[in-house]
Structure formats: C-alpha cells, structure tokens
C-alpha cells in the first residue's frame, strides 16, 4: 500500500511552470534541497522548517543555463551560466560573482552530482568530462559525440555499487536514442528507442544490480527497460542496439493524449505520477497519484491547486511538486505490496465482544487463513498536526473508549466523541481504526432502529479509509434508512461494491419518488452537472447539422420498419418526439444518484443476472434516462460542463447493452417499450451509417494527412490537392 501525507508549501515561485522551478536537487543532508528558479537565482532550503538557508543571484543580463548541484567532494555548489561559464562557491560566499568561475570550450547541457562521487559534466555535443579534470584545463577540446541535428532531451546520473552511470536521451528527426556512459572502464553504448512519439518523462533507478529506466508516453503507457551496469564486450562493439522494454503500467488518459506529465518510481512496486487525469475525477483537475505497478491499482491521489507542468522530484521520502506559483512538499510512505492490500481489502479480526482492534491484511496468507498479523505503523504527521494532536491529547478518546461509547451512548454523545477522535488522530491510527468504528456503528444501528448517527458515519466514509469489504453492511443500512446522501458517498468512494449491492441500490433509486429525493442533500458538484445538462439549449429548428451522426431528419427518413398511420398524414403532431427524448425523464436528484451507479466498477458476467431483478417500468425508465444522456453527449453538451464526476459515454452505452441483454424478450413483448426500442434502433442505425460514410473517405483523409504541404506560401494562395 502507499499513502500521501499532509502537504505543505516549501516556497513561492516567481513564475509558473519550468521557468519558475528549473530543478530541485539534494544538498549535503536529507533535510536540505537546492532550488534553481527563474533563470537567475539559486536558493538552499531547509525542508522541515520551510526556511531559506542561503540565496545567490547572478547579474542582470546573465542567466543560469544549468541547475545548481552540490559537490560532496569539495563541499561546494556548482552551476553553469550562459552555457559555458562554470561557477563554484561555498556556503559562506555571499556574492557568487566573487567565487571561482571558469569558461569552457563548449556548451554545457547539465552537471550531475551524486553523493561521494565526483560530479560529471555533460556537453550538448554529447561529450562527457569529470568536473575536476575539466576545471584543471577549461579550454580543453571536447569531441563531437552526437551528429549535427541530434539534440539531448534528458539526462541523469545513477550511482551503482561500484561506479557511476550517466544516461541521456536524444532526438533526431523523430528518432529517439538512449546513450549509456559508463566509467572505469570508459564505455558508451547507444540504444534505439522503439517509439513513434517522444517520451514525456524519463526516470532511472538502481535496483537488484541493474539500472531500471522508466519512461512515460503521451498515450499513458509507462515502459521499463533494464540496463546492465557492466555490458558485455559484444554489446559495446555492436553499435546502435534496440532497447528492450516491457509495459509496466497503462494510465487512463481520457480523451486525447497527455501533453505535460511525469512518472517517477518510488520503489519496485509504486510509481508517482503527475499530469495524468485521476480515473474518478475526469479532465480539468490536476492530481498527484500513486500507482501500484504490480496490480495496476491507484493507491492514493491528491488534488493540487493551480496547473501542474509535469515536474516531479523525490528525495528522502518526500515528493516535490510545482503547481501554479507554489512548490509543495508531500511526504509519502510505501509499504510492501500484496494483492489484498492493493485493492483495499482490510479484514476485521476482532469479534464484537473483543477489545482488540482490527489488523491490516498484509499478505494472501492472512486473507485466506485468518492469521492475525499485527503491524506497527510509524507516525509521519507534520509539525502542525503534532501540535494540534498534543493540545487535544487529554480530551481525545482512544479507539477503545470510542467503541465502548458507541455500544451504549446516545447519538449526540457518539457524534461528539467521533468529532474529537477524528480531529486529534494521526493518519496511521485512523487508517486502522476507521473500519472497526464503522462496523461498531452499523452493528448498533441494526440492533437499535432508533439509533442512527448519520453525520458520524459520513465522516468515517470521508476519511477514505473505508471500503465495502471492511464494512459490508454500511451501504445497505444507508438504503434502509433512506440516507441517500451517505449512499452517494459510498458509491463514490467504495471501489469494491459487489454487483448484487449495486443492483439493489439501483432498484431502490429507481423506485423512490422524485419528490422525496428533492429533499435530500447531495453533492453540489454532481447536482450542478445535472442542472446544467438539463438546461443546455438544443439546436434551433433551422440548424440541420449533425452531432455524432445524429439528425432528426435522417431518423424520420429511415424509419421504414415502423408502419405509418395513413390517417395521420398531413396532420401536425401534437408534440415533437425529439423534444420528448431530449427532456430528462427523472428529477435532478435521481439523475445524480443514477450517475453514481453508472460509474461503479463491475463485472459484466456478475452484474447481468442481478439486472433481471429490475421490473419492466424500472428498466424502461432507466433506458429512457440513458438515451437522454447519450443524446446530450452526442451534442457535446457534457464536454462544456466542468464536473469532478460524470459518467463517460462508454459507461452509458455499456449499461444500455447490459439492460437490453437482460430484458430484451420482455421489452419486445411490452407495448409501452415499443417506442423506446424503435428510437434506440433508429439511433444506432444512424450511427452505423455515419461510420460507413467515414470509412469511405478514410483513404482520402489518410492521403491528405501524408501529403507534404508546400513551404512557398505567400499571403494568399490557392492550392489544389488531388486525392486518388
């Protein structure tokens, strides 16, 4: 498992994006970092205090072209200005202009430094020199390793057990290569990356005697290549080699491709990612996410205010993320990975009469055989959290005391104790206790129908430490108490809801009256999405354009399978059928809850039998609502609405298919479903016709894409393109 702890701001940035924070590099100890920002300043910060320890600025007109690093051999800072001027200074130096500087013969791309090793200088031409040997003769010639058009895109240095390995990637006319420079002996191996697009980010780590290279592509694929620290003699002499790779993780990218993102390995099983949409949040929100690569699961996520520019650094158990004009520090923790913990499967090992708390399932052995495994988690709270906890320590109840209060206390007493416990608990303690407390509350509610602490239950769910397997009766209790607000929270945050429970929720939501749901307090963002969707204005009658192949006129022209009524010829219809289809068949609150059900993960084979429990009126109502959503989506109405959670068009169509599979025979025989099925049939047929027409011009579009555009174009020109 992996967790993100409370974040804090290290410093403000003069400019957003890469211009604001060019690099964050480690300093002499784990609590200091070097920040190169705005092209003119280098600042050393103490991370725990968020205080600058020293700052140096170059003169007006000069600019820093290579981020500053710390040379552990000489106890100095090293930076490159104006491409060729190497500067070195110590902590006590006030003015960087009075410190040592040397002008080299070629432009420097980057200086890399690792603890207890001599820094390495990488030139833009691909040549590599050790810093000491370079400064002893700054004007020494350096050879041209790269061709004239080959440009370095990324570089890093990795410390192995016996030597330093320098890696850098290049691009030339769309071809991407990786150079591996080893020292002692001095060898260079060139690898060719098999890709059609430029990687967005690279990261390299040393593990198990090999260098592991991680790179992220715009389509969301994260690949890993393993490089030996000491290649064979044949590998050095073979010239350019293909770089073997394996797909490590497939990230959800939504619509389109990624433009600015980064992936960074935290250990052998976890990867930190920025710039990639959160699977549950959709577009428009910037998140930092921790993914488990072994089981392809999202372990933790944190929304960050302001735009993220795909920059990410990791030192000493902390992630450094620039967003907007702020550089934030986010501590994290990764535990040994197992399938049970990766999917959030926690187990209650204590009985109702036992005072012992629950244990975290750490392996399949524990999950299958019930062997209690006690794990101790180290508190990682920040200074502010610790001070708040110290103040509340005397009044805050323990988990054991709160469990006893839940068994006999009133709703007011329980709510007060829960508030105090949540306010003063550390995250590690809360992660373990939340499941037990929720189970105690549900057990008391089931035994005493008059007892129902709705707010306390909602607070425990909002900790994000609960799932259905931890407290399997919570969601059904919310339905029994008609607590649809809590039901919405569970549908949003529980990712392991069984298909039977999903259908039970859906059946209850469809059967309740809209007037009853209008009094329920639901999430404002979801309500706003529904309100905006239903208020979106349709196209005027004079607009004959199509959206996703949908055109009312086309549907009417193709409705040859439905016999027309001769007596109705020449009569003006009382109501426009399309207008009826485009009106929402359910209330806003019911639509919000149905949207949550549509986004719950499920298995087709397990969900299909339970869908047959729905009545025909419920199926027709749900199909009408799904048709309403699809028609709105076909007009791109949803893309204009910014919402944290909204069903995807693929989810809508998947549910339509499942409902038709489960109830097709009954719907065909039901007279009230005839018009609905006919409308769905005509709509699908218009889609098929659209794709058929697109297929006819596919060759022409491909030829147009491959055609070379003339470069000799003035202010006005007419170009004739022949398509065969």
mmCIF file with all atom_site columns, C-alpha atoms in Angstrom, residues 350-358 396-407 417 421 429 432-433 436-437 440:
data_model
loop_
_atom_site.group_PDB
_atom_site.id
_atom_site.type_symbol
_atom_site.label_atom_id
_atom_site.label_alt_id
_atom_site.label_comp_id
_atom_site.label_asym_id
_atom_site.label_entity_id
_atom_site.label_seq_id
_atom_site.pdbx_PDB_ins_code
_atom_site.Cartn_x
_atom_site.Cartn_y
_atom_site.Cartn_z
_atom_site.occupancy
_atom_site.B_iso_or_equiv
_atom_site.pdbx_formal_charge
_atom_site.auth_seq_id
_atom_site.auth_comp_id
_atom_site.auth_asym_id
_atom_site.auth_atom_id
_atom_site.pdbx_PDB_model_num
ATOM 1  C CA . UNK A 1 350 ? -11.784 -8.901  16.365 1.00 0.00 ? 350 UNK A CA 1
ATOM 2  C CA . UNK A 1 351 ? -15.212 -10.034 17.422 1.00 0.00 ? 351 UNK A CA 1
ATOM 3  C CA . UNK A 1 352 ? -17.989 -7.896  18.795 1.00 0.00 ? 352 UNK A CA 1
ATOM 4  C CA . UNK A 1 353 ? -17.002 -8.615  22.425 1.00 0.00 ? 353 UNK A CA 1
ATOM 5  C CA . UNK A 1 354 ? -13.244 -8.287  21.917 1.00 0.00 ? 354 UNK A CA 1
ATOM 6  C CA . UNK A 1 355 ? -11.393 -5.112  22.811 1.00 0.00 ? 355 UNK A CA 1
ATOM 7  C CA . UNK A 1 356 ? -8.601  -5.715  20.320 1.00 0.00 ? 356 UNK A CA 1
ATOM 8  C CA . UNK A 1 357 ? -8.585  -3.544  17.173 1.00 0.00 ? 357 UNK A CA 1
ATOM 9  C CA . UNK A 1 358 ? -8.520  -4.776  13.571 1.00 0.00 ? 358 UNK A CA 1
ATOM 10 C CA . UNK A 1 396 ? -9.406  12.956  22.667 1.00 0.00 ? 396 UNK A CA 1
ATOM 11 C CA . UNK A 1 397 ? -10.839 9.472   23.277 1.00 0.00 ? 397 UNK A CA 1
ATOM 12 C CA . UNK A 1 398 ? -8.945  6.395   22.191 1.00 0.00 ? 398 UNK A CA 1
ATOM 13 C CA . UNK A 1 399 ? -10.399 3.950   19.697 1.00 0.00 ? 399 UNK A CA 1
ATOM 14 C CA . UNK A 1 400 ? -11.240 1.563   22.545 1.00 0.00 ? 400 UNK A CA 1
ATOM 15 C CA . UNK A 1 401 ? -13.061 4.251   24.515 1.00 0.00 ? 401 UNK A CA 1
ATOM 16 C CA . UNK A 1 402 ? -14.971 5.368   21.443 1.00 0.00 ? 402 UNK A CA 1
ATOM 17 C CA . UNK A 1 403 ? -16.006 1.789   20.702 1.00 0.00 ? 403 UNK A CA 1
ATOM 18 C CA . UNK A 1 404 ? -17.445 1.493   24.214 1.00 0.00 ? 404 UNK A CA 1
ATOM 19 C CA . UNK A 1 405 ? -19.315 4.786   23.821 1.00 0.00 ? 405 UNK A CA 1
ATOM 20 C CA . UNK A 1 406 ? -20.835 3.570   20.548 1.00 0.00 ? 406 UNK A CA 1
ATOM 21 C CA . UNK A 1 407 ? -22.269 0.495   22.280 1.00 0.00 ? 407 UNK A CA 1
ATOM 22 C CA . UNK A 1 417 ? -16.754 11.559  20.603 1.00 0.00 ? 417 UNK A CA 1
ATOM 23 C CA . UNK A 1 421 ? -11.356 11.339  17.743 1.00 0.00 ? 421 UNK A CA 1
ATOM 24 C CA . UNK A 1 429 ? -4.067  5.369   13.647 1.00 0.00 ? 429 UNK A CA 1
ATOM 25 C CA . UNK A 1 432 ? -6.589  1.145   11.254 1.00 0.00 ? 432 UNK A CA 1
ATOM 26 C CA . UNK A 1 433 ? -9.442  2.331   13.486 1.00 0.00 ? 433 UNK A CA 1
ATOM 27 C CA . UNK A 1 436 ? -13.681 -1.007  13.352 1.00 0.00 ? 436 UNK A CA 1
ATOM 28 C CA . UNK A 1 437 ? -15.573 2.115   14.391 1.00 0.00 ? 437 UNK A CA 1
ATOM 29 C CA . UNK A 1 440 ? -19.465 -0.874  15.594 1.00 0.00 ? 440 UNK A CA 1
#
